[in-house]
PDB file of C-alpha atoms in Angstrom:
ATOM      1  CA  MET A   1     100.897 114.805 100.067  1.00 64.00           C
ATOM      2  CA  TYR A   2     102.672 117.925  99.002  1.00 63.00           C
ATOM      3  CA  GLY A   3     106.207 116.386  99.389  1.00 77.00           C
ATOM      4  CA  VAL A   4     105.467 113.673  97.013  1.00 85.00           C
ATOM      5  CA  GLN A   5     104.191 116.073  94.346  1.00 84.00           C
ATOM      6  CA  LYS A   6     107.276 118.159  94.958  1.00 85.00           C
ATOM      7  CA  LEU A   7     109.432 115.167  94.472  1.00 86.00           C
ATOM      8  CA  LYS A   8     107.601 114.045  91.449  1.00 85.00           C
ATOM      9  CA  SER A   9     107.969 117.594  90.082  1.00 88.00           C
ATOM     10  CA  PHE A  10     112.004 117.304  90.630  1.00 88.00           C
ATOM     11  CA  ILE A  11     111.844 114.032  88.495  1.00 90.00           C
ATOM     12  CA  ASN A  12     109.823 115.563  85.677  1.00 87.00           C
ATOM     13  CA  ASN A  13     111.616 118.779  85.437  1.00 90.00           C
ATOM     14  CA  SER A  14     114.399 117.085  83.748  1.00 92.00           C
ATOM     15  CA  PRO A  15     113.877 115.109  80.478  1.00 93.00           C
ATOM     16  CA  LEU A  16     116.363 112.433  81.618  1.00 94.00           C
ATOM     17  CA  ARG A  17     115.110 111.918  85.011  1.00 94.00           C
ATOM     18  CA  LYS A  18     111.736 111.806  83.529  1.00 93.00           C
ATOM     19  CA  ALA A  19     112.602 109.125  81.047  1.00 95.00           C
ATOM     20  CA  ILE A  20     114.165 107.038  83.696  1.00 95.00           C
ATOM     21  CA  TYR A  21     111.054 107.326  85.937  1.00 94.00           C
ATOM     22  CA  LYS A  22     108.829 106.441  82.982  1.00 93.00           C
ATOM     23  CA  HIS A  23     111.124 103.324  82.354  1.00 94.00           C
ATOM     24  CA  ILE A  24     110.843 102.173  86.017  1.00 94.00           C
ATOM     25  CA  SER A  25     106.962 102.800  86.218  1.00 94.00           C
ATOM     26  CA  PRO A  26     106.581 102.267  89.908  1.00 95.00           C
ATOM     27  CA  VAL A  27     103.222 100.586  90.741  1.00 97.00           C
ATOM     28  CA  ILE A  28     101.802 101.718  94.167  1.00 97.00           C
ATOM     29  CA  THR A  29      99.413  99.767  95.930  1.00 97.00           C
ATOM     30  CA  ASP A  30      97.813 102.042  98.776  1.00 96.00           C
ATOM     31  CA  VAL A  31      97.101  99.827 101.785  1.00 96.00           C
ATOM     32  CA  SER A  32      96.145 102.721 104.153  1.00 94.00           C
ATOM     33  CA  LEU A  33      92.327 101.729 104.365  1.00 95.00           C
ATOM     34  CA  ARG A  34      93.330  98.158 105.097  1.00 93.00           C
ATOM     35  CA  ASP A  35      96.569  97.600 106.797  1.00 90.00           C
ATOM     36  CA  GLY A  36      96.608 101.209 108.295  1.00 86.00           C
ATOM     37  CA  LEU A  37      93.263 100.608 109.955  1.00 91.00           C
ATOM     38  CA  GLN A  38      92.805  96.867 110.847  1.00 85.00           C
ATOM     39  CA  GLY A  39      94.374  97.353 114.316  1.00 80.00           C
ATOM     40  CA  LEU A  40      92.031 100.239 115.216  1.00 87.00           C
ATOM     41  CA  SER A  41      88.399 100.218 116.743  1.00 85.00           C
ATOM     42  CA  PRO A  42      85.042 101.403 115.238  1.00 86.00           C
ATOM     43  CA  GLU A  43      85.131 103.928 117.874  1.00 86.00           C
ATOM     44  CA  THR A  44      88.359 105.400 116.520  1.00 89.00           C
ATOM     45  CA  ILE A  45      87.516 105.753 112.907  1.00 92.00           C
ATOM     46  CA  ASN A  46      84.221 105.384 111.175  1.00 94.00           C
ATOM     47  CA  LEU A  47      82.863 105.267 107.674  1.00 96.00           C
ATOM     48  CA  THR A  48      83.047 108.925 107.251  1.00 96.00           C
ATOM     49  CA  ASP A  49      86.658 109.056 108.233  1.00 95.00           C
ATOM     50  CA  LYS A  50      87.252 106.309 105.723  1.00 96.00           C
ATOM     51  CA  ILE A  51      85.782 107.936 102.906  1.00 97.00           C
ATOM     52  CA  SER A  52      87.772 110.875 103.611  1.00 96.00           C
ATOM     53  CA  ILE A  53      90.969 108.833 103.644  1.00 95.00           C
ATOM     54  CA  PHE A  54      89.760 107.410 100.229  1.00 96.00           C
ATOM     55  CA  HIS A  55      89.378 110.920  98.754  1.00 95.00           C
ATOM     56  CA  ASP A  56      92.876 111.829  99.822  1.00 93.00           C
ATOM     57  CA  ILE A  57      94.361 108.976  98.156  1.00 94.00           C
ATOM     58  CA  TYR A  58      92.278 109.413  95.064  1.00 93.00           C
ATOM     59  CA  LYS A  59      93.022 113.133  94.603  1.00 90.00           C
ATOM     60  CA  ASP A  60      96.926 112.538  94.793  1.00 89.00           C
ATOM     61  CA  ASN A  61      96.549 110.430  91.533  1.00 90.00           C
ATOM     62  CA  ILE A  62      99.467 108.163  92.594  1.00 92.00           C
ATOM     63  CA  ALA A  63      98.128 104.818  93.643  1.00 95.00           C
ATOM     64  CA  THR A  64      97.468 102.272  90.889  1.00 96.00           C
ATOM     65  CA  ASN A  65      95.682  99.923  93.370  1.00 97.00           C
ATOM     66  CA  ILE A  66      93.808 100.778  96.632  1.00 97.00           C
ATOM     67  CA  GLU A  67      93.007  98.225  99.109  1.00 97.00           C
ATOM     68  CA  VAL A  68      89.682  99.150 100.470  1.00 96.00           C
ATOM     69  CA  GLY A  69      89.763  96.874 103.378  1.00 95.00           C
ATOM     70  CA  SER A  70      89.292  93.183 104.308  1.00 96.00           C
ATOM     71  CA  VAL A  71      86.195  90.830 104.224  1.00 96.00           C
ATOM     72  CA  VAL A  72      86.749  89.005 107.453  1.00 94.00           C
ATOM     73  CA  ASN A  73      85.041  87.980 110.692  1.00 92.00           C
ATOM     74  CA  THR A  74      83.812  91.198 112.055  1.00 90.00           C
ATOM     75  CA  LYS A  75      83.803  89.986 115.539  1.00 91.00           C
ATOM     76  CA  LEU A  76      87.671  89.665 115.342  1.00 89.00           C
ATOM     77  CA  VAL A  77      88.146  92.758 113.269  1.00 91.00           C
ATOM     78  CA  PRO A  78      85.207  94.909 113.904  1.00 93.00           C
ATOM     79  CA  VAL A  79      86.714  98.006 112.203  1.00 93.00           C
ATOM     80  CA  MET A  80      86.013  96.264 108.787  1.00 95.00           C
ATOM     81  CA  SER A  81      82.443  95.552 109.160  1.00 94.00           C
ATOM     82  CA  ASP A  82      81.493  98.620 106.894  1.00 95.00           C
ATOM     83  CA  VAL A  83      83.915  97.433 104.193  1.00 96.00           C
ATOM     84  CA  PRO A  84      81.064  96.275 101.576  1.00 95.00           C
ATOM     85  CA  THR A  85      79.332  99.770 101.996  1.00 96.00           C
ATOM     86  CA  LEU A  86      82.936 101.583 101.637  1.00 97.00           C
ATOM     87  CA  TYR A  87      83.906  99.390  98.595  1.00 97.00           C
ATOM     88  CA  ASN A  88      80.344 100.206  96.772  1.00 96.00           C
ATOM     89  CA  TYR A  89      80.972 103.917  97.603  1.00 97.00           C
ATOM     90  CA  CYS A  90      84.588 104.053  96.181  1.00 96.00           C
ATOM     91  CA  GLY A  91      83.624 101.994  93.000  1.00 95.00           C
ATOM     92  CA  GLU A  92      80.730 104.395  92.388  1.00 95.00           C
ATOM     93  CA  PHE A  93      82.901 107.467  92.917  1.00 95.00           C
ATOM     94  CA  ILE A  94      85.466 106.352  90.525  1.00 94.00           C
ATOM     95  CA  ASP A  95      82.818 105.457  87.762  1.00 91.00           C
ATOM     96  CA  ASP A  96      81.156 108.825  88.290  1.00 90.00           C
ATOM     97  CA  HIS A  97      84.483 110.660  88.150  1.00 84.00           C
ATOM     98  CA  TYR A  98      86.439 108.690  85.669  1.00 73.00           C
ATOM     99  CA  SER A  99      89.048 110.543  83.700  1.00 75.00           C
ATOM    100  CA  ASP A 100      92.637 109.336  82.940  1.00 80.00           C
ATOM    101  CA  TYR A 101      92.911 108.091  86.349  1.00 89.00           C
ATOM    102  CA  ARG A 102      91.161 104.914  87.390  1.00 92.00           C
ATOM    103  CA  PRO A 103      92.526 103.012  90.483  1.00 95.00           C
ATOM    104  CA  ASN A 104      91.718  99.332  90.892  1.00 96.00           C
ATOM    105  CA  LEU A 105      89.866  98.387  94.209  1.00 97.00           C
ATOM    106  CA  HIS A 106      91.286  95.590  95.995  1.00 97.00           C
ATOM    107  CA  ILE A 107      90.023  93.426  98.758  1.00 97.00           C
ATOM    108  CA  ILE A 108      91.593  90.782 101.309  1.00 97.00           C
ATOM    109  CA  VAL A 109      89.824  87.724 101.787  1.00 97.00           C
ATOM    110  CA  PRO A 110      91.296  85.059 104.287  1.00 94.00           C
ATOM    111  CA  ASN A 111      89.382  81.886 103.339  1.00 94.00           C
ATOM    112  CA  MET A 112      86.624  80.545 101.153  1.00 96.00           C
ATOM    113  CA  LYS A 113      83.801  81.642 103.069  1.00 96.00           C
ATOM    114  CA  TYR A 114      84.580  85.155 103.069  1.00 96.00           C
ATOM    115  CA  LEU A 115      85.704  85.002  99.269  1.00 97.00           C
ATOM    116  CA  LYS A 116      82.125  84.057  98.469  1.00 97.00           C
ATOM    117  CA  LYS A 117      80.778  86.868 100.623  1.00 96.00           C
ATOM    118  CA  ALA A 118      83.079  89.044  98.653  1.00 96.00           C
ATOM    119  CA  CYS A 119      81.931  87.704  95.422  1.00 96.00           C
ATOM    120  CA  ALA A 120      78.304  88.081  96.468  1.00 94.00           C
ATOM    121  CA  ASN A 121      79.058  91.820  96.980  1.00 93.00           C
ATOM    122  CA  ASN A 122      80.375  92.030  93.426  1.00 93.00           C
ATOM    123  CA  MET A 123      83.999  92.405  94.391  1.00 95.00           C
ATOM    124  CA  ASN A 124      86.534  91.077  91.735  1.00 93.00           C
ATOM    125  CA  ASN A 125      90.097  91.908  92.759  1.00 97.00           C
ATOM    126  CA  PHE A 126      91.363  90.112  95.565  1.00 98.00           C
ATOM    127  CA  ALA A 127      94.482  89.595  97.917  1.00 97.00           C
ATOM    128  CA  PHE A 128      95.018  86.265  99.589  1.00 98.00           C
ATOM    129  CA  LEU A 129      97.033  85.590 102.586  1.00 96.00           C
ATOM    130  CA  SER A 130      99.813  83.016 103.320  1.00 96.00           C
ATOM    131  CA  SER A 131     103.433  83.102 104.819  1.00 96.00           C
ATOM    132  CA  VAL A 132     106.596  81.239 104.966  1.00 97.00           C
ATOM    133  CA  SER A 133     106.138  80.328 108.769  1.00 96.00           C
ATOM    134  CA  ASN A 134     104.042  77.539 109.602  1.00 95.00           C
ATOM    135  CA  ASP A 135     104.008  78.940 113.527  1.00 94.00           C
ATOM    136  CA  PHE A 136     102.736  82.159 112.230  1.00 94.00           C
ATOM    137  CA  GLN A 137     100.236  80.832 109.870  1.00 93.00           C
ATOM    138  CA  LYS A 138      98.793  78.561 112.739  1.00 91.00           C
ATOM    139  CA  GLN A 139      98.538  81.482 115.348  1.00 90.00           C
ATOM    140  CA  ASN A 140      97.223  84.107 112.792  1.00 86.00           C
ATOM    141  CA  ALA A 141      94.772  81.882 110.758  1.00 86.00           C
ATOM    142  CA  ASN A 142      94.599  78.520 112.819  1.00 90.00           C
ATOM    143  CA  MET A 143      95.851  76.772 109.630  1.00 92.00           C
ATOM    144  CA  SER A 144      99.057  74.955 108.807  1.00 94.00           C
ATOM    145  CA  LEU A 145     101.015  76.101 105.637  1.00 95.00           C
ATOM    146  CA  THR A 146      99.806  72.951 103.916  1.00 95.00           C
ATOM    147  CA  GLN A 147      96.142  73.595 104.788  1.00 96.00           C
ATOM    148  CA  VAL A 148      96.613  77.250 103.603  1.00 96.00           C
ATOM    149  CA  LYS A 149      97.932  76.174 100.040  1.00 96.00           C
ATOM    150  CA  ASN A 150      95.070  73.711  99.616  1.00 96.00           C
ATOM    151  CA  GLN A 151      92.700  76.379 100.383  1.00 96.00           C
ATOM    152  CA  LEU A 152      94.304  78.894  98.117  1.00 97.00           C
ATOM    153  CA  HIS A 153      94.016  76.176  95.366  1.00 97.00           C
ATOM    154  CA  GLN A 154      90.162  75.968  96.107  1.00 97.00           C
ATOM    155  CA  MET A 155      89.556  79.754  96.293  1.00 97.00           C
ATOM    156  CA  THR A 156      91.454  80.470  92.943  1.00 97.00           C
ATOM    157  CA  ASP A 157      89.677  77.435  91.434  1.00 96.00           C
ATOM    158  CA  TYR A 158      86.276  78.827  92.695  1.00 97.00           C
ATOM    159  CA  LEU A 159      87.000  82.134  90.810  1.00 96.00           C
ATOM    160  CA  ASN A 160      87.839  80.399  87.701  1.00 95.00           C
ATOM    161  CA  THR A 161      85.002  78.261  87.703  1.00 95.00           C
ATOM    162  CA  ASN A 162      82.687  81.166  88.391  1.00 95.00           C
ATOM    163  CA  GLY A 163      84.232  83.302  85.644  1.00 94.00           C
ATOM    164  CA  ILE A 164      85.499  85.996  88.036  1.00 93.00           C
ATOM    165  CA  GLN A 165      88.765  86.969  86.291  1.00 90.00           C
ATOM    166  CA  GLY A 166      89.904  90.022  88.438  1.00 94.00           C
ATOM    167  CA  TYR A 167      93.208  90.588  89.850  1.00 96.00           C
ATOM    168  CA  LYS A 168      94.882  88.116  92.292  1.00 97.00           C
ATOM    169  CA  LYS A 169      97.506  89.088  94.840  1.00 98.00           C
ATOM    170  CA  LEU A 170      99.123  86.769  97.265  1.00 98.00           C
ATOM    171  CA  TYR A 171     100.744  88.266 100.330  1.00 98.00           C
ATOM    172  CA  LEU A 172     103.427  86.066 101.695  1.00 98.00           C
ATOM    173  CA  SER A 173     104.192  87.207 105.344  1.00 96.00           C
ATOM    174  CA  CYS A 174     107.380  86.719 107.624  1.00 96.00           C
ATOM    175  CA  ILE A 175     109.829  87.933 104.907  1.00 96.00           C
ATOM    176  CA  ASN A 176     112.459  86.896 106.530  1.00 93.00           C
ATOM    177  CA  VAL A 177     111.646  86.857 110.222  1.00 95.00           C
ATOM    178  CA  CYS A 178     108.767  85.441 112.023  1.00 95.00           C
ATOM    179  CA  PRO A 179     107.479  87.069 115.181  1.00 93.00           C
ATOM    180  CA  ILE A 180     106.948  83.691 116.709  1.00 93.00           C
ATOM    181  CA  ARG A 181     109.744  81.496 115.217  1.00 91.00           C
ATOM    182  CA  GLY A 182     112.415  84.054 114.507  1.00 95.00           C
ATOM    183  CA  LYS A 183     114.742  83.909 111.538  1.00 96.00           C
ATOM    184  CA  ILE A 184     113.469  81.836 108.329  1.00 97.00           C
ATOM    185  CA  ASN A 185     115.967  80.179 105.951  1.00 97.00           C
ATOM    186  CA  ASN A 186     116.488  82.153 102.991  1.00 98.00           C
ATOM    187  CA  HIS A 187     116.432  79.166 100.623  1.00 98.00           C
ATOM    188  CA  PHE A 188     113.148  78.067 101.926  1.00 98.00           C
ATOM    189  CA  ILE A 189     111.827  81.433 101.558  1.00 98.00           C
ATOM    190  CA  GLY A 190     113.030  81.663  98.101  1.00 98.00           C
ATOM    191  CA  ASN A 191     111.676  78.138  97.159  1.00 98.00           C
ATOM    192  CA  GLU A 192     108.070  79.232  98.716  1.00 98.00           C
ATOM    193  CA  ILE A 193     108.005  82.111  96.410  1.00 98.00           C
ATOM    194  CA  VAL A 194     109.135  79.958  93.463  1.00 98.00           C
ATOM    195  CA  TYR A 195     106.420  77.361  94.374  1.00 98.00           C
ATOM    196  CA  TYR A 196     103.580  79.880  94.389  1.00 98.00           C
ATOM    197  CA  SER A 197     104.951  81.707  91.225  1.00 97.00           C
ATOM    198  CA  LYS A 198     104.910  78.488  89.100  1.00 96.00           C
ATOM    199  CA  LEU A 199     101.296  77.806  90.021  1.00 96.00           C
ATOM    200  CA  LYS A 200     100.588  80.628  87.528  1.00 94.00           C
ATOM    201  CA  LYS A 201      97.472  81.575  89.819  1.00 96.00           C
ATOM    202  CA  PHE A 202      98.607  84.824  91.085  1.00 97.00           C
ATOM    203  CA  ASN A 203      99.159  88.170  89.263  1.00 97.00           C
ATOM    204  CA  GLU A 204     101.259  89.472  91.878  1.00 98.00           C
ATOM    205  CA  ILE A 205     103.176  87.862  94.873  1.00 98.00           C
ATOM    206  CA  CYS A 206     104.139  90.294  97.631  1.00 98.00           C
ATOM    207  CA  LEU A 207     106.883  89.615 100.124  1.00 98.00           C
ATOM    208  CA  SER A 208     105.862  91.091 103.328  1.00 97.00           C
ATOM    209  CA  ASP A 209     108.597  92.093 105.892  1.00 96.00           C
ATOM    210  CA  THR A 210     106.295  91.465 108.872  1.00 93.00           C
ATOM    211  CA  CYS A 211     108.875  92.280 111.558  1.00 92.00           C
ATOM    212  CA  GLY A 212     110.675  95.030 109.706  1.00 93.00           C
ATOM    213  CA  GLU A 213     113.938  93.112 109.865  1.00 95.00           C
ATOM    214  CA  LEU A 214     114.685  92.238 106.423  1.00 97.00           C
ATOM    215  CA  THR A 215     118.302  93.005 105.495  1.00 97.00           C
ATOM    216  CA  LEU A 216     119.872  93.460 102.164  1.00 98.00           C
ATOM    217  CA  GLU A 217     122.173  90.509 102.466  1.00 98.00           C
ATOM    218  CA  ASN A 218     119.088  88.044 103.213  1.00 98.00           C
ATOM    219  CA  PHE A 219     117.022  89.874 100.466  1.00 98.00           C
ATOM    220  CA  ARG A 220     119.713  89.245  97.906  1.00 98.00           C
ATOM    221  CA  GLU A 221     119.800  85.634  98.843  1.00 98.00           C
ATOM    222  CA  ILE A 222     116.004  85.201  98.505  1.00 98.00           C
ATOM    223  CA  ILE A 223     115.999  86.963  95.043  1.00 98.00           C
ATOM    224  CA  ALA A 224     118.923  84.784  93.852  1.00 98.00           C
ATOM    225  CA  VAL A 225     116.878  81.640  94.529  1.00 98.00           C
ATOM    226  CA  CYS A 226     113.895  83.327  92.483  1.00 98.00           C
ATOM    227  CA  ARG A 227     116.372  84.204  89.597  1.00 97.00           C
ATOM    228  CA  ALA A 228     118.028  80.899  89.460  1.00 97.00           C
ATOM    229  CA  GLU A 229     114.384  79.356  88.876  1.00 97.00           C
ATOM    230  CA  GLN A 230     113.671  82.315  86.376  1.00 96.00           C
ATOM    231  CA  ILE A 231     110.754  83.677  88.374  1.00 96.00           C
ATOM    232  CA  PRO A 232     109.413  86.819  86.530  1.00 96.00           C
ATOM    233  CA  MET A 233     110.597  89.840  88.719  1.00 97.00           C
ATOM    234  CA  ASP A 234     107.819  92.152  87.638  1.00 95.00           C
ATOM    235  CA  ASN A 235     105.336  89.736  89.522  1.00 97.00           C
ATOM    236  CA  LEU A 236     106.859  90.449  92.861  1.00 98.00           C
ATOM    237  CA  SER A 237     106.251  93.168  95.115  1.00 98.00           C
ATOM    238  CA  LEU A 238     107.276  94.480  98.489  1.00 98.00           C
ATOM    239  CA  HIS A 239     105.471  95.333 101.710  1.00 97.00           C
ATOM    240  CA  LEU A 240     107.980  97.032 103.744  1.00 96.00           C
ATOM    241  CA  HIS A 241     107.909  98.516 107.357  1.00 93.00           C
ATOM    242  CA  VAL A 242     109.931 101.406 108.663  1.00 92.00           C
ATOM    243  CA  ASN A 243     112.070 100.167 111.491  1.00 91.00           C
ATOM    244  CA  PRO A 244     114.253 102.794 113.059  1.00 91.00           C
ATOM    245  CA  TYR A 245     116.513  99.811 114.293  1.00 90.00           C
ATOM    246  CA  ASN A 246     117.099  98.705 110.571  1.00 91.00           C
ATOM    247  CA  ASN A 247     118.783 101.183 108.566  1.00 93.00           C
ATOM    248  CA  GLN A 248     118.712  99.153 105.387  1.00 95.00           C
ATOM    249  CA  LEU A 249     115.351  99.882 103.831  1.00 97.00           C
ATOM    250  CA  GLU A 250     116.793 102.232 101.135  1.00 97.00           C
ATOM    251  CA  SER A 251     119.302  99.631 100.078  1.00 98.00           C
ATOM    252  CA  ILE A 252     116.481  96.921  99.761  1.00 98.00           C
ATOM    253  CA  ILE A 253     114.322  99.413  97.582  1.00 98.00           C
ATOM    254  CA  ARG A 254     117.343 100.041  95.323  1.00 98.00           C
ATOM    255  CA  TYR A 255     118.225  96.411  94.978  1.00 98.00           C
ATOM    256  CA  ALA A 256     114.498  95.638  94.198  1.00 98.00           C
ATOM    257  CA  LEU A 257     114.596  98.291  91.403  1.00 98.00           C
ATOM    258  CA  ASN A 258     117.757  97.044  90.017  1.00 97.00           C
ATOM    259  CA  ASN A 259     116.270  93.749  89.891  1.00 97.00           C
ATOM    260  CA  LYS A 260     112.976  95.071  88.036  1.00 96.00           C
ATOM    261  CA  ILE A 261     110.792  94.805  91.114  1.00 98.00           C
ATOM    262  CA  ARG A 262     108.574  97.783  90.889  1.00 97.00           C
ATOM    263  CA  ARG A 263     105.614  97.259  92.773  1.00 98.00           C
ATOM    264  CA  PHE A 264     105.375  98.534  96.292  1.00 98.00           C
ATOM    265  CA  ASP A 265     102.855  98.704  98.979  1.00 97.00           C
ATOM    266  CA  MET A 266     102.554 101.892 100.884  1.00 94.00           C
ATOM    267  CA  SER A 267     100.366 103.908 103.117  1.00 92.00           C
ATOM    268  CA  SER A 268      99.646 107.572 104.241  1.00 85.00           C
ATOM    269  CA  LEU A 269      98.846 106.470 107.648  1.00 81.00           C
ATOM    270  CA  SER A 270     101.297 105.733 110.349  1.00 64.00           C
ATOM    271  CA  SER A 271      99.418 102.955 111.869  1.00 58.00           C
ATOM    272  CA  GLY A 272      99.433  99.455 110.649  1.00 54.00           C
ATOM    273  CA  GLY A 273     101.129  95.946 110.845  1.00 54.00           C
ATOM    274  CA  CYS A 274      99.754  92.462 111.930  1.00 52.00           C
ATOM    275  CA  HIS A 275      97.810  93.387 114.871  1.00 48.00           C
ATOM    276  CA  MET A 276      96.710  89.705 115.278  1.00 48.00           C
ATOM    277  CA  THR A 277     100.310  88.498 116.011  1.00 46.00           C
ATOM    278  CA  LEU A 278     102.385  91.522 116.837  1.00 48.00           C
ATOM    279  CA  GLU A 279     102.208  93.559 119.790  1.00 51.00           C
ATOM    280  CA  ALA A 280     101.544  97.197 119.203  1.00 43.00           C
ATOM    281  CA  HIS A 281     105.001  98.224 120.520  1.00 38.00           C
ATOM    282  CA  ASN A 282     106.627  95.687 118.083  1.00 52.00           C
ATOM    283  CA  SER A 283     104.719  96.836 114.932  1.00 65.00           C
ATOM    284  CA  PHE A 284     106.335  99.363 112.871  1.00 83.00           C
ATOM    285  CA  GLU A 285     104.979 101.932 110.304  1.00 88.00           C
ATOM    286  CA  ASN A 286     104.232 100.815 106.788  1.00 91.00           C
ATOM    287  CA  LEU A 287     106.394 102.548 104.066  1.00 93.00           C
ATOM    288  CA  ASN A 288     105.067 105.787 103.226  1.00 92.00           C
ATOM    289  CA  TYR A 289     104.817 107.965 100.113  1.00 93.00           C
ATOM    290  CA  GLU A 290     107.261 110.667 101.376  1.00 92.00           C
ATOM    291  CA  LEU A 291     110.048 108.274 102.144  1.00 94.00           C
ATOM    292  CA  PHE A 292     109.516 105.967  98.954  1.00 95.00           C
ATOM    293  CA  TYR A 293     109.609 109.046  96.660  1.00 94.00           C
ATOM    294  CA  SER A 294     112.630 110.682  98.296  1.00 94.00           C
ATOM    295  CA  ILE A 295     114.331 107.326  97.980  1.00 95.00           C
ATOM    296  CA  LEU A 296     113.307 106.975  94.342  1.00 95.00           C
ATOM    297  CA  ALA A 297     114.433 110.631  93.508  1.00 94.00           C
ATOM    298  CA  ARG A 298     117.804 109.867  94.626  1.00 94.00           C
ATOM    299  CA  TYR A 299     117.943 106.551  92.940  1.00 96.00           C
ATOM    300  CA  ILE A 300     116.848 108.231  89.686  1.00 95.00           C
ATOM    301  CA  ASP A 301     119.392 110.995  90.032  1.00 94.00           C
ATOM    302  CA  ASP A 302     122.078 108.536  90.472  1.00 95.00           C
ATOM    303  CA  LEU A 303     121.048 106.652  87.424  1.00 95.00           C
ATOM    304  CA  ALA A 304     120.855 110.063  85.590  1.00 93.00           C
ATOM    305  CA  GLN A 305     124.374 111.041  86.513  1.00 91.00           C
ATOM    306  CA  LYS A 306     125.763 107.436  85.290  1.00 88.00           C
ATOM    307  CA  GLU A 307     123.988 108.242  82.133  1.00 84.00           C
ATOM    308  CA  VAL A 308     125.431 111.559  81.658  1.00 79.00           C
ATOM    309  CA  MET A 309     128.994 110.211  82.686  1.00 72.00           C
ATOM    310  CA  ASN A 310     128.838 107.363  80.101  1.00 74.00           C
ATOM    311  CA  SER A 311     127.516 109.772  77.264  1.00 69.00           C
ATOM    312  CA  VAL A 312     130.632 111.879  78.132  1.00 67.00           C
ATOM    313  CA  LYS A 313     133.022 108.724  77.849  1.00 65.00           C
ATOM    314  CA  ASN A 314     131.528 107.774  74.510  1.00 54.00           C
TER     315      ASN A 314
END
C-alpha cells in the first residue's frame, strides 16, 4: 500500500496535520479475509493465499483489527472451512513477532452453534450479524429481526456466563437500503441503533451500507436520532461500499469524522459484499485504504487551513 504510506507521510510531515491526525485517531478494521473472500470458492483462493493476504495486512501496520473470517456453515460458505487453522496461524505469528503493533483478530459468528464452535477454538473477539430489514434477515439468515434480537441476547449472555470478555462488534446491515425491500425509514434505523446501543452488550455497532446507496441526507437523519438519545458516537462505525453511481462517499466520511465517528471497515481486495443476498453485478467494492486515506488527507488539510486562518484572525 505505497499510496497509503505516502499519504500518511504527507500528514506526518506537518506538525499541525500530525496533531489533527492524532486527535482523530482513526480505527481501522480490515475485512479483506472475511468480506473480501466470502463470495469466492476454495478453488479460487486457498490457505496459502490467505496467509499471504494476512502478511500484507500485518506489514502495513495500519489496521487495529483484522477480521480473519467467519465460523459458519461451510457447506454454504466453503471458502471459510479453513478459518480455525488460519486464525491459529495469525495468532501465533502475532505472538512471535510482537513489537509495538499488535492487531486484534476478529471472527464473525452467525448464531449460537457457531459461537460455541469458535469458543472451542479459543477465539474471543466476535462480530455478530443483524440488520434493519426483516425481509433481508429472513432471506439471509432464515430468522426475523425479533428472533435475531433474542439470539443476540443468548449469545452475549453465553459469553458473559463463561467469562469470555473479548471484543463484541455488531453489524447492522441495510443502512439505509435493503436489496429486497428497498428504502428503510431513517427514524426506524436510528431507533434500532439506539436499541442496540442501550443494551450495552456491544463495544461497537457497525452501520453497513449493504447496497452502496447511503446518502449524506439520510445519514444525517439517522445520526440525528442517535444524537437525540445521546448515543456515544465513538461506539459507531461504518462499513461503506464504493458505488460509482453514488458520489457522496467522501461527504459521508467527512460528516462521520465531524461527529466523532472514527471507526471504519476497509479492505485491500476488490471483491466483497453480501453474496448470500446480492447478485455479483449489484455488489460494490468495499472501502479501500487508498481512497480512505486520500479523503482523510484532504479532510485534515482543510482542518489545518482553518486552524491557521483562526490563529491569524486572533
